[in-house]
Short mmCIF file of C-alpha atoms in Angstrom, two decimals:
data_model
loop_
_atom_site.label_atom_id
_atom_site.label_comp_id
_atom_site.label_asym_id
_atom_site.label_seq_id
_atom_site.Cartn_x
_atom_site.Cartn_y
_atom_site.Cartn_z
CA UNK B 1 0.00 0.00 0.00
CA UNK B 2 3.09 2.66 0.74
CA UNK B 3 5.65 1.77 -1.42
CA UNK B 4 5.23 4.48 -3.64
CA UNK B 5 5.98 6.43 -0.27
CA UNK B 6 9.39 4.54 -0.11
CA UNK B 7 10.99 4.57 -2.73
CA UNK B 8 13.37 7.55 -1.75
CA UNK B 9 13.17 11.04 -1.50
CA UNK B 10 13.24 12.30 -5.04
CA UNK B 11 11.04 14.84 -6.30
CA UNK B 12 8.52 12.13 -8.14
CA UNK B 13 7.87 10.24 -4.68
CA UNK B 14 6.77 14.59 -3.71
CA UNK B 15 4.03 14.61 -6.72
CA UNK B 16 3.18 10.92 -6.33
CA UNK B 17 1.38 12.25 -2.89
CA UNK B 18 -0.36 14.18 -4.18
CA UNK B 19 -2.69 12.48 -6.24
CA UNK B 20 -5.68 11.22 -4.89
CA UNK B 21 -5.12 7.55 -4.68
CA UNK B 22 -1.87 8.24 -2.90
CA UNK B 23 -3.95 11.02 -0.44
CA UNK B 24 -6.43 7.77 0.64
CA UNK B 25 -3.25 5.76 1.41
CA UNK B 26 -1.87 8.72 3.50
CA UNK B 27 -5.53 8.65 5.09
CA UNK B 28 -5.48 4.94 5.81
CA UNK B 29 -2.32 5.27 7.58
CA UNK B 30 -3.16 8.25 9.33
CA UNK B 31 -6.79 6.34 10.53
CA UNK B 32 -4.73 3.16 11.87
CA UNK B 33 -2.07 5.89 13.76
CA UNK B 34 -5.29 7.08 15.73
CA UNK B 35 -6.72 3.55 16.25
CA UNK B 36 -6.23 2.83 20.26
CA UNK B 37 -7.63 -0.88 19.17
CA UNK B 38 -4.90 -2.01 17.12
CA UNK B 39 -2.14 -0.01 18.44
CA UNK B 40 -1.88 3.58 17.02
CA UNK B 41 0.22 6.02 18.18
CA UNK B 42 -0.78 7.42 22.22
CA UNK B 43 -2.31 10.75 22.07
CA UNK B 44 -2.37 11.88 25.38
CA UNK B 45 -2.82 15.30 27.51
CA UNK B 46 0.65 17.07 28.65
CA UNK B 47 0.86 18.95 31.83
CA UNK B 48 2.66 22.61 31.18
CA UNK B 49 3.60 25.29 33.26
CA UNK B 50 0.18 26.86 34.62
CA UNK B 51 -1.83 24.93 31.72
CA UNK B 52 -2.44 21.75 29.79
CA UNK B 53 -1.70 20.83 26.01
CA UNK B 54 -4.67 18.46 24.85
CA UNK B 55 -4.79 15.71 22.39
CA UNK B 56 -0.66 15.73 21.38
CA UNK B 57 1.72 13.14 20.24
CA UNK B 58 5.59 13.35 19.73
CA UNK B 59 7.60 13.37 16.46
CA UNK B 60 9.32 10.39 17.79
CA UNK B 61 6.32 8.40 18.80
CA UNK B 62 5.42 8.75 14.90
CA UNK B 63 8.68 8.04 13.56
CA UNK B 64 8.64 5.11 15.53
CA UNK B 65 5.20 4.04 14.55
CA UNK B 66 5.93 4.09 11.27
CA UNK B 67 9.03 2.32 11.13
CA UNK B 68 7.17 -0.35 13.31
CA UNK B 69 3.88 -1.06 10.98
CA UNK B 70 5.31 0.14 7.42
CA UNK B 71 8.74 -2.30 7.89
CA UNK B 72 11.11 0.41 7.58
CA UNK B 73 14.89 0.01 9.12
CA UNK B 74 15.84 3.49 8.27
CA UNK B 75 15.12 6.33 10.36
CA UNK B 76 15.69 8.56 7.72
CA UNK B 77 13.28 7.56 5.48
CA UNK B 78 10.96 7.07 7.98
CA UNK B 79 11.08 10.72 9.48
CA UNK B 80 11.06 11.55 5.10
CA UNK B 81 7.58 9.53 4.91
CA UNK B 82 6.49 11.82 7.98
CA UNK B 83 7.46 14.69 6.66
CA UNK B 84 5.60 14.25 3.52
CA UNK B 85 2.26 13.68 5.71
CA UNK B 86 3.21 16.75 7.15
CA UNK B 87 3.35 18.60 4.54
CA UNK B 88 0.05 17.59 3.56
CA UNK B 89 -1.35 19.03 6.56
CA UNK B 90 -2.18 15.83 7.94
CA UNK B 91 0.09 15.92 11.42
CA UNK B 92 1.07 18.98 12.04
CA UNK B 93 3.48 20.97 15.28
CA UNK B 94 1.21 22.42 17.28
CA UNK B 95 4.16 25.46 18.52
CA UNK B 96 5.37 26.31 14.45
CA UNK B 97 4.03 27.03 10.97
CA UNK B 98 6.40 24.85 9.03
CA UNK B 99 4.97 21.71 8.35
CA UNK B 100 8.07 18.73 8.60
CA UNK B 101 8.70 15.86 11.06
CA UNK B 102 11.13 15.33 13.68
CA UNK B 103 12.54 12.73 15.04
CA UNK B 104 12.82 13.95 19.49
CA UNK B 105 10.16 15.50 21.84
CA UNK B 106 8.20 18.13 19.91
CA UNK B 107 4.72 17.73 20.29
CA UNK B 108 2.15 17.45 17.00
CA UNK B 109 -1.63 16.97 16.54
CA UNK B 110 -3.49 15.33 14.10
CA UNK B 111 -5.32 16.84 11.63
CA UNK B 112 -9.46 16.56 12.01
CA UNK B 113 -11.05 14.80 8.71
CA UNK B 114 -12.80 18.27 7.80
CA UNK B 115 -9.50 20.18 6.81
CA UNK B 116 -8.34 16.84 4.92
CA UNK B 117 -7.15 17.30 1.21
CA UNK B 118 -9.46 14.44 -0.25
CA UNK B 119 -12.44 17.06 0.84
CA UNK B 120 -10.74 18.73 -2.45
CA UNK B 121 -10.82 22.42 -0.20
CA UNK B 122 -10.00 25.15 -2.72
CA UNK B 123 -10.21 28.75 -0.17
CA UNK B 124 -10.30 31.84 -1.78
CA UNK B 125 -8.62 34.79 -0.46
CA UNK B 126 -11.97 35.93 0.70
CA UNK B 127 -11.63 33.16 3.35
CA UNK B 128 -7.74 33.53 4.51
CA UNK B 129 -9.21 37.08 5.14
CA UNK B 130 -12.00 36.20 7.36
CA UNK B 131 -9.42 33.83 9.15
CA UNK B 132 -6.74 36.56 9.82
CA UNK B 133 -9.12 38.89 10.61
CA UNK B 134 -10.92 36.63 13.15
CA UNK B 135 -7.53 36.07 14.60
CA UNK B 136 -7.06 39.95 15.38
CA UNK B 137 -10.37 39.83 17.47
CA UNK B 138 -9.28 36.66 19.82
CA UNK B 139 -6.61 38.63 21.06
CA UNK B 140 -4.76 36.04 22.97
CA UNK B 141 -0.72 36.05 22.57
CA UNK B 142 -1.00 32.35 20.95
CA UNK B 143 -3.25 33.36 18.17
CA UNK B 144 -0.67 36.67 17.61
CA UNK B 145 -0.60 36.90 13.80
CA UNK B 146 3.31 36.09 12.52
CA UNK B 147 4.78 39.03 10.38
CA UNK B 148 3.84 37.82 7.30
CA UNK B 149 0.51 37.01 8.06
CA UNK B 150 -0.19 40.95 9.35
CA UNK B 151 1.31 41.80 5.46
CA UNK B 152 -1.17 39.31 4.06
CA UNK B 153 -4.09 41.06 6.61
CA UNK B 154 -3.01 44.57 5.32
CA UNK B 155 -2.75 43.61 1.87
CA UNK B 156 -5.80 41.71 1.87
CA UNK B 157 -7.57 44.52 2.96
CA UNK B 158 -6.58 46.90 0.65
CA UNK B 159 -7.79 44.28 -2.07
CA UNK B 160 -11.17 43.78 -0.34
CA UNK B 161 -11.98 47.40 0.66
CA UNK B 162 -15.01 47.80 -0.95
CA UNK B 163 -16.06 44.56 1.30
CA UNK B 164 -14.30 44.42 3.85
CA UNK B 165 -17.25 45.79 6.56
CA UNK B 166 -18.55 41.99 5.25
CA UNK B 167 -15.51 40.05 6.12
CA UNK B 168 -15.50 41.59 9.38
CA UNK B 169 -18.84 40.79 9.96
CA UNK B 170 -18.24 37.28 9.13
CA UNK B 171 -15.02 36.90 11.36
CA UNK B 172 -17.10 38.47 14.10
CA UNK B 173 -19.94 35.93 13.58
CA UNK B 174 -17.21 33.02 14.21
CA UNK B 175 -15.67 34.73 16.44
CA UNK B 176 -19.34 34.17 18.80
CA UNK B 177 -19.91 30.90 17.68
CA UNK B 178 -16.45 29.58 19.15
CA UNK B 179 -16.71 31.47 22.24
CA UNK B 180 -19.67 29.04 23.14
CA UNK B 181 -17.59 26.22 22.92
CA UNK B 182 -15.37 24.17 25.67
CA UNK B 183 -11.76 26.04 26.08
CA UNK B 184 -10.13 22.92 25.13
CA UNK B 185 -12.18 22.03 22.40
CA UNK B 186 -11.24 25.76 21.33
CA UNK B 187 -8.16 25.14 21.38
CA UNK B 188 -7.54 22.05 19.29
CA UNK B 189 -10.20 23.35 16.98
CA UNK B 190 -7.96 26.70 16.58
CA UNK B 191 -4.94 24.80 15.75
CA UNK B 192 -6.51 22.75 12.81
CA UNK B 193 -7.38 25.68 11.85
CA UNK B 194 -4.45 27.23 11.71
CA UNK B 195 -2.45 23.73 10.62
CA UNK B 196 -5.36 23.87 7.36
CA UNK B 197 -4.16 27.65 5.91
CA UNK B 198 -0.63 26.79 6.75
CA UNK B 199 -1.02 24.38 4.15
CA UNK B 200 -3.02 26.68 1.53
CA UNK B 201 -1.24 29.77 2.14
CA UNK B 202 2.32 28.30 3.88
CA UNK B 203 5.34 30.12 5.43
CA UNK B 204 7.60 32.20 2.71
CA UNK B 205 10.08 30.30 2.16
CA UNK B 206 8.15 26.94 2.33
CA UNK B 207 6.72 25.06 -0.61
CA UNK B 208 2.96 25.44 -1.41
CA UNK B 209 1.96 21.37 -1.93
CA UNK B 210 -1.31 22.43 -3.18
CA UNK B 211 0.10 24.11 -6.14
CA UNK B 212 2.44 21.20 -7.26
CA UNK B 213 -0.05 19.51 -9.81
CA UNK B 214 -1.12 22.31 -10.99
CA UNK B 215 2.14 23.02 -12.38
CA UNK B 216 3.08 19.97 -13.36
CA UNK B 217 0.16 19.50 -15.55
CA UNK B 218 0.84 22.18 -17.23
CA UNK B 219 4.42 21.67 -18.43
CA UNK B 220 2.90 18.15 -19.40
CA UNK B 221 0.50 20.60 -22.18
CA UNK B 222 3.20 23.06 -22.64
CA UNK B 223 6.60 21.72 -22.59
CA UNK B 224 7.76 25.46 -21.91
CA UNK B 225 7.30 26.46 -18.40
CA UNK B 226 3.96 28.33 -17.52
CA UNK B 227 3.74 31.23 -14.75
CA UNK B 228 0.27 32.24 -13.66
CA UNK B 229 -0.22 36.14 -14.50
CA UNK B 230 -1.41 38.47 -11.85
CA UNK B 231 -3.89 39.60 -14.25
CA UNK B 232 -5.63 35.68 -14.41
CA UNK B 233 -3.62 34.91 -17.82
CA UNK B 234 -0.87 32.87 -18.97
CA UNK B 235 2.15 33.90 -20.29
CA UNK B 236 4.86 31.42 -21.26
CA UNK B 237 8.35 32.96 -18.40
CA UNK B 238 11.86 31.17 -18.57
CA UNK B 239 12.33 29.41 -15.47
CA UNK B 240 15.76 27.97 -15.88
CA UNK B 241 19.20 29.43 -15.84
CA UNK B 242 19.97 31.25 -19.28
CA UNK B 243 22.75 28.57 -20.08
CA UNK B 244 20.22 25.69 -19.66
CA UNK B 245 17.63 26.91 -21.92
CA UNK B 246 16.66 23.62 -23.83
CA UNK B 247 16.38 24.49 -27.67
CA UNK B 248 12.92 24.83 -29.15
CA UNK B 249 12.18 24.20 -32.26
CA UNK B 250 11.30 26.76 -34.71
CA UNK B 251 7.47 26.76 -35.62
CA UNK B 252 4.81 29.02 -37.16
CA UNK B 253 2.53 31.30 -35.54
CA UNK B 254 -0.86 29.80 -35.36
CA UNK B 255 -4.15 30.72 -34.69
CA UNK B 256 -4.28 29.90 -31.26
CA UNK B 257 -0.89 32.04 -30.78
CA UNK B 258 -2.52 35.16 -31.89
CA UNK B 259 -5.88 34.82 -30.29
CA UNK B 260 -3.85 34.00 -26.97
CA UNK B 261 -2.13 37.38 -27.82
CA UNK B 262 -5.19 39.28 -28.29
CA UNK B 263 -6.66 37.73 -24.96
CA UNK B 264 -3.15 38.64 -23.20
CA UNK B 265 -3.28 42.73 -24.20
CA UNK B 266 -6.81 42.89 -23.65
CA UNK B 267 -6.10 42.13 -20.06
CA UNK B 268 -3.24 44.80 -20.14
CA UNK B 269 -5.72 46.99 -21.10
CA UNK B 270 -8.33 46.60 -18.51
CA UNK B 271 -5.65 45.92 -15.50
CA UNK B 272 -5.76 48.54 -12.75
CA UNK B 273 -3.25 51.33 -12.80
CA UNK B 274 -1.71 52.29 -9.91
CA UNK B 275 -2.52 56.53 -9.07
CA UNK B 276 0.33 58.97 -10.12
CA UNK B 277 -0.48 60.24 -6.32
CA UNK B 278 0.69 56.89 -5.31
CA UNK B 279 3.54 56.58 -7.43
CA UNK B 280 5.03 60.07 -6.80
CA UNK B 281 4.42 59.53 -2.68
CA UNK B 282 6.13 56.35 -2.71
CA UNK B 283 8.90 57.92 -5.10
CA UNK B 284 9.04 61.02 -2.48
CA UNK B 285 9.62 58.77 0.64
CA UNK B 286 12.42 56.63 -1.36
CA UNK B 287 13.76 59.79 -1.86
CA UNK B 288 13.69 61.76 1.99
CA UNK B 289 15.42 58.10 2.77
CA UNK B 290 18.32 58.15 0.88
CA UNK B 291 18.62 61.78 1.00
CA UNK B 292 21.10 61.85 3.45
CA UNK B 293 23.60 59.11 2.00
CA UNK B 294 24.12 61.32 -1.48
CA UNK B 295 27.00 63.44 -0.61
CA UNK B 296 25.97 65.81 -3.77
CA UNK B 297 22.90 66.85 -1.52
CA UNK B 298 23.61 66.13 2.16
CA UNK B 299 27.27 68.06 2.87
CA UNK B 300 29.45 64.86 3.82
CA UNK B 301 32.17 64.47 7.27
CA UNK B 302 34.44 65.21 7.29
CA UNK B 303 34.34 66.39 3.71
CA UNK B 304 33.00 65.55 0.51
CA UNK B 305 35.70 63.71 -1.48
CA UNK B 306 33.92 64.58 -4.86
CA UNK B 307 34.34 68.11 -4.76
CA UNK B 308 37.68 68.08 -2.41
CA UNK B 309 41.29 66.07 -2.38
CA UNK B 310 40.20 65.19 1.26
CA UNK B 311 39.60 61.04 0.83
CA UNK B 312 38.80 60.53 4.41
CA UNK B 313 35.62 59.48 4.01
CA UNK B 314 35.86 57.13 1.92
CA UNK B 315 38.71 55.55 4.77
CA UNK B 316 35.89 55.41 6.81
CA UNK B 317 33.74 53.55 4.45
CA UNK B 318 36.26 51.05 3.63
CA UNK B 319 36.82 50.48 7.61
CA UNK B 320 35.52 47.48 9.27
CA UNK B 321 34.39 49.75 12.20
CA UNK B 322 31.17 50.76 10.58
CA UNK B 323 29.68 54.28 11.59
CA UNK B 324 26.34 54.66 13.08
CA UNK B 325 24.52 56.48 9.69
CA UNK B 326 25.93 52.98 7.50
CA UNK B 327 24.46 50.61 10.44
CA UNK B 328 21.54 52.37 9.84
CA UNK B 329 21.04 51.67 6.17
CA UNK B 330 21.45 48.06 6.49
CA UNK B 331 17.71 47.86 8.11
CA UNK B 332 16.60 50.05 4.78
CA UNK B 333 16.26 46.70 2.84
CA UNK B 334 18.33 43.28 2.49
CA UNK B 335 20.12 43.94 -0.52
CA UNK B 336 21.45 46.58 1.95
CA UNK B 337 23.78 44.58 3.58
CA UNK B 338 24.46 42.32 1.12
CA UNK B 339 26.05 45.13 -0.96
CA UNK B 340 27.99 46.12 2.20
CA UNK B 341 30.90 43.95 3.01
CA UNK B 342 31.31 44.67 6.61
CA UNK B 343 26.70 44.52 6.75
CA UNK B 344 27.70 41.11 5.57
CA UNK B 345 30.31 39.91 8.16
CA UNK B 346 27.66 40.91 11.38
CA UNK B 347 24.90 39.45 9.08
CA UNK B 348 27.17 36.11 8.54
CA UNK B 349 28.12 36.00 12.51
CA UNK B 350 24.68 36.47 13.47
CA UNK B 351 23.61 33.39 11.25
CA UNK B 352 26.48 31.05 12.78
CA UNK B 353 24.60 31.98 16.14
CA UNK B 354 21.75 30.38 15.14
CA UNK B 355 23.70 27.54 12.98
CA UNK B 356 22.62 28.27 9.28
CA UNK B 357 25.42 30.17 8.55
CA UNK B 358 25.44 27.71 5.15
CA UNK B 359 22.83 29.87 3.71
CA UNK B 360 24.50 32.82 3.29
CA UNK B 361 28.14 30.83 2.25
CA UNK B 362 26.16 29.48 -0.50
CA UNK B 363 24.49 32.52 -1.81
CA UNK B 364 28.52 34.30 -1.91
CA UNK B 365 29.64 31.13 -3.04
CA UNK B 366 27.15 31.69 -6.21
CA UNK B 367 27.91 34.85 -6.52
CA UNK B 368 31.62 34.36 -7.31
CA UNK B 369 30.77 31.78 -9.24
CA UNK B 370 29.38 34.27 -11.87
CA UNK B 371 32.95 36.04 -11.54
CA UNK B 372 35.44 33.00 -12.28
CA UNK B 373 37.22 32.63 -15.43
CA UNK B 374 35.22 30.24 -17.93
CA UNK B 375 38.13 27.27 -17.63
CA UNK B 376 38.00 27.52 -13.46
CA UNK B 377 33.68 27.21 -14.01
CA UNK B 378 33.18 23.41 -14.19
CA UNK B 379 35.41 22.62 -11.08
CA UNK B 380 33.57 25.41 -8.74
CA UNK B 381 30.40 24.07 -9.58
CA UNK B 382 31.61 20.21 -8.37
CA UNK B 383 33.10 21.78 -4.74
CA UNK B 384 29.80 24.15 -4.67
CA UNK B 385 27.69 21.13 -5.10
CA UNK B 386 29.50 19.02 -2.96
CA UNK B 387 29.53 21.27 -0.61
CA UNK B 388 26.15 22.79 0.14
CA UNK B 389 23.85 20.29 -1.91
CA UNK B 390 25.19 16.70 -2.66
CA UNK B 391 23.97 13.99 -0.51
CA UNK B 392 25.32 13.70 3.23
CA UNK B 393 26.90 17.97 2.18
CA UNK B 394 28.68 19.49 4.88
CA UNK B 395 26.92 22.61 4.78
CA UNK B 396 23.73 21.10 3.73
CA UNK B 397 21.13 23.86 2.45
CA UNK B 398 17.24 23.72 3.10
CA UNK B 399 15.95 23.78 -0.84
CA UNK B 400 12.29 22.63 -1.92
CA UNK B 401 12.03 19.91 -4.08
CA UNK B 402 11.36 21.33 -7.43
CA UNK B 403 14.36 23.84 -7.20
CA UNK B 404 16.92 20.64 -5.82
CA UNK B 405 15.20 18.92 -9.25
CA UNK B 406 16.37 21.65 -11.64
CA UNK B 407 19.52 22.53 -9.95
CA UNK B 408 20.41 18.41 -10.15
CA UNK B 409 19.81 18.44 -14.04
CA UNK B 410 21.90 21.88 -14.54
CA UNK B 411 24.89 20.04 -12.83
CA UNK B 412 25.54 17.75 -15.41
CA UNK B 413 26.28 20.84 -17.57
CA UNK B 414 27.52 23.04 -15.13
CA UNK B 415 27.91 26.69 -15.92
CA UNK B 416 27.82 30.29 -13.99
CA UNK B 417 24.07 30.38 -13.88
CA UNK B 418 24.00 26.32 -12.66
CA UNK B 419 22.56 27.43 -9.24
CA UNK B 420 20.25 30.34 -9.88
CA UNK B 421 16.91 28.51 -9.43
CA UNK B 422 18.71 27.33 -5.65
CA UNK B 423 20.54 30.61 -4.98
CA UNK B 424 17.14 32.67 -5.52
CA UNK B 425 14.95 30.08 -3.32
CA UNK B 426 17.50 30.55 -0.49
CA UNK B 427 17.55 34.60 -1.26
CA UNK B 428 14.19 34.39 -0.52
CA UNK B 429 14.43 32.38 2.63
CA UNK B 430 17.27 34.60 4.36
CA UNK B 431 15.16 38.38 3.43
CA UNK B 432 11.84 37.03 4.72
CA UNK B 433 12.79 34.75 8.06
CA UNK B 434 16.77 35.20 8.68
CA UNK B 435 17.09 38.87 7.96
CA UNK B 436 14.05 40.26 9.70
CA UNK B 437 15.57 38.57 12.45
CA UNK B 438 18.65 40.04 12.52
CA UNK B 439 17.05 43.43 12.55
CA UNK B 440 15.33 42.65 15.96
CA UNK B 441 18.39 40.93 16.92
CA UNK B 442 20.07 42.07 20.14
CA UNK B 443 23.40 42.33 18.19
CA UNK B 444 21.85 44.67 15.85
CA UNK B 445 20.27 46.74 17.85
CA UNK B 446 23.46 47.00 20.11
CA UNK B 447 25.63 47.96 17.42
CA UNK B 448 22.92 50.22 16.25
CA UNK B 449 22.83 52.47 20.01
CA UNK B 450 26.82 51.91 20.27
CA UNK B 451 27.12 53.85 17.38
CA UNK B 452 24.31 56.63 18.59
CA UNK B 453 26.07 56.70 21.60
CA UNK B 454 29.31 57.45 20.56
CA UNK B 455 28.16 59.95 18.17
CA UNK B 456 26.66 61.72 20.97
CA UNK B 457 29.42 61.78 23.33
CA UNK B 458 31.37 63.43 20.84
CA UNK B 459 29.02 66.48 20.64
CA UNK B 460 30.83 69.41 22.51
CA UNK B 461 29.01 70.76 25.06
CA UNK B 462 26.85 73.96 24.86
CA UNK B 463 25.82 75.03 28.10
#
């Protein structure tokens, strides 16, 4: 019954999942996990400090379930079967949004048959914005919305503005009927919920499973990769690195091609514009923030090298002891301190603190890949992969499964742009989890006052 869950980890045992023969399998092993009659996994209550967590199992209780009634002698396989369950929303931690098993103490719950995927659940954004917005209104510190579920709130609402007095009005209608309810039934029933859209709308950074497919169907029609268009049309995108381009053959334009055309500009015409008010406001604050880092506009200290012979500043600059006006800029965006080499360094020490340093070694690693001299290409793509992405890696990196698939093929014929699909996934990962940590990181912040505080001491005194 589950051995096309065991036949590796490869990205075909990932889409094989998904289908719906293989989501009844997941369903009958999931059923027999929470049969007490014929040995399932415990579920039991946990006593906590001050309160009690309801209805949880372990990650290792699973693992070892599953290596006990699926016949599997590998841990690792069994904690990648779990993990693929996970994903599916199936078993989920009840204390983090990303959906993967582990093999020690952290507690999960299991999924109720209402969120499953075989009940073929489609949600609109309509309904992720009556969930966030029911969440605001519970106001308890477990239900806090994460950062980038207060972007998708404010977002959302700007989308739904001309509705949004009846999304609030539906969010406060759930909001009474769960109030009625038992606390702990509350409870459970709010972390399904929340297990359920972290499947349908998932963690940046963290493959969407319900979107996998989708996508694959449609490079089955089109063997050129398809993007889905903001404006609710395709539009054929390049998807691989430019030196991995397979070569298409030459054909005719048809009719389909130019009534697909016709449909595409029709929907340029009727998109909505954004307001020159908007634009110029935005293009006003950009400018107020930079203001005082061109040395044409803002007079410079100690002097503007562009206009003097004085080169002092640029000393300073190129000085590892960073002053408090450059600290500052690296919080303007992430590209920030990526463009600054000693931003960079704190970024890189800050990373080893919390041991995925690898992340940012790979993306510099890629980078100076793009630099090397064409006969030194082939052999820095072998220690690159080796290094960060080949089986049992050192400095193994966290990719998804369909960017490990196209970086695997583009090895074979390595060139400068063999990683791009891998470097931008982990961009991605760093700017929306590791960086926005960093900012709120006490090490940041500390160098941030240091540097205020010096500057302040060296203010003469007026009085």
């Amino acid at each position: 019954m589950i051995s096309s869950f065991r036949e590796g980890s490869s990205s075909p045992t990932y889409n094989r999942i998904c289908k719906d023969s293989d989501e009844r399998k997941i369903e009958d092993i999931i059923t027999k996990m929470q049969d007490d009659k014929t040995g399932g996994v415990p579920v039991r209550t946990v006593k906590s400090f001050l309160s009690k967590i309801p209805s949880v199992v372990t990650g290792t209780d699973i693992v070892q379930w599953l290596m006990k009634n699926l016949s599997i002698e590998d841990p690792v396989e069994a904690i990648h079967l779990g993990s693929l369950i996970a994903a599916q929303g199936y078993v989920f931690p009840i204390s983090d949004h990303v959906l993967t098993m582990k093999d020690d103490g952290t507690f999960y719950r299991f999924q109720a048959p209402y969120f499953w995927p075989s009940n073929c659940w489609e949600p609109e954004n309509t309904d992720y914005a009556i969930y966030l917005c029911k969440r605001t209104m519970q106001n308890k510190a477990r239900l806090e919305l994460a950062d980038y579920e207060a972007e998708n709130l404010a977002r959302l609402q700007r989308a739904f503005a001309r509705k949004w007095e009846f999304i609030f009005m539906q969010a406060e209608a759930q909001v009474k009927i769960d109030r009625k309810k038992d606390k702990t039934e509350r409870k459970i029933l709010d972390s399904q919920e929340r297990a359920f859209w972290d499947v349908h709308r998932p963690v940046p950074g963290c493959v969407n499973t319900t979107e996998m497919d989708i996508r694959k169907c449609r490079r089955l029609k089109n063997p050129q990769k398809v993007k889905k268009s903001v404006y609710g049309v395709t539009e054929e995108s390049q998807s691989q690195s430019p030196v991995h381009i397979p070569s298409q053959p030459i054909r005719k334009t048809t009719k389909e091609d130019i009534r697909k055309q016709i449909t595409f500009l029709n929907a340029q015409i009727d998109r909505h514009c954004l307001k020159m008010s908007k634009v110029a406001e935005s293009l006003i604050a950009y400018t107020e923030q930079y203001v005082e880092y061109d040395p044409l506009i803002t007079p410079a200290e100690p002097s503007n090298p562009w206009i003097s012979d004085d080169i002092a500043l640029w000393d300073i600059e190129m000085s590892k002891e960073p002053s408090q006006q450059r600290v500052k800029r690296w919080g303007f965006s992430f590209d920030e301190i990526l463009k600054d080499q000693v931003g960079r360094d704190q970024f890189l020490r800050f990373l080893e603190s919390e041991f995925s340093s690898e992340n940012l070694r790979f993306w510099l690693a890629v980078q100076d890949l793009k630099k090397q001299p064409l006969q030194d290409v082939a052999r820095r793509v072998e220690e690159i992969w080796q290094e960060f992405l080949a089986p049992g890696a050192p400095s193994a990196i966290n990719l998804d499964s369909h960017s490990y698939e196209i970086t695997s093929q583009n090895v074979k014929d390595g060139g400068r742009y063999t990683f791009e699909d891998a470097q931008e996934h982990i961009y991605k990962l760093m700017k929306s989890d590791s960086y926005a940590r960093f900012l709120r990181s006490n090490a940041y912040q500390d160098l941030l006052l240091a540097k205020k505080k010096v500057s302040l001491e060296g203010q003469p005194c007026l009085s």
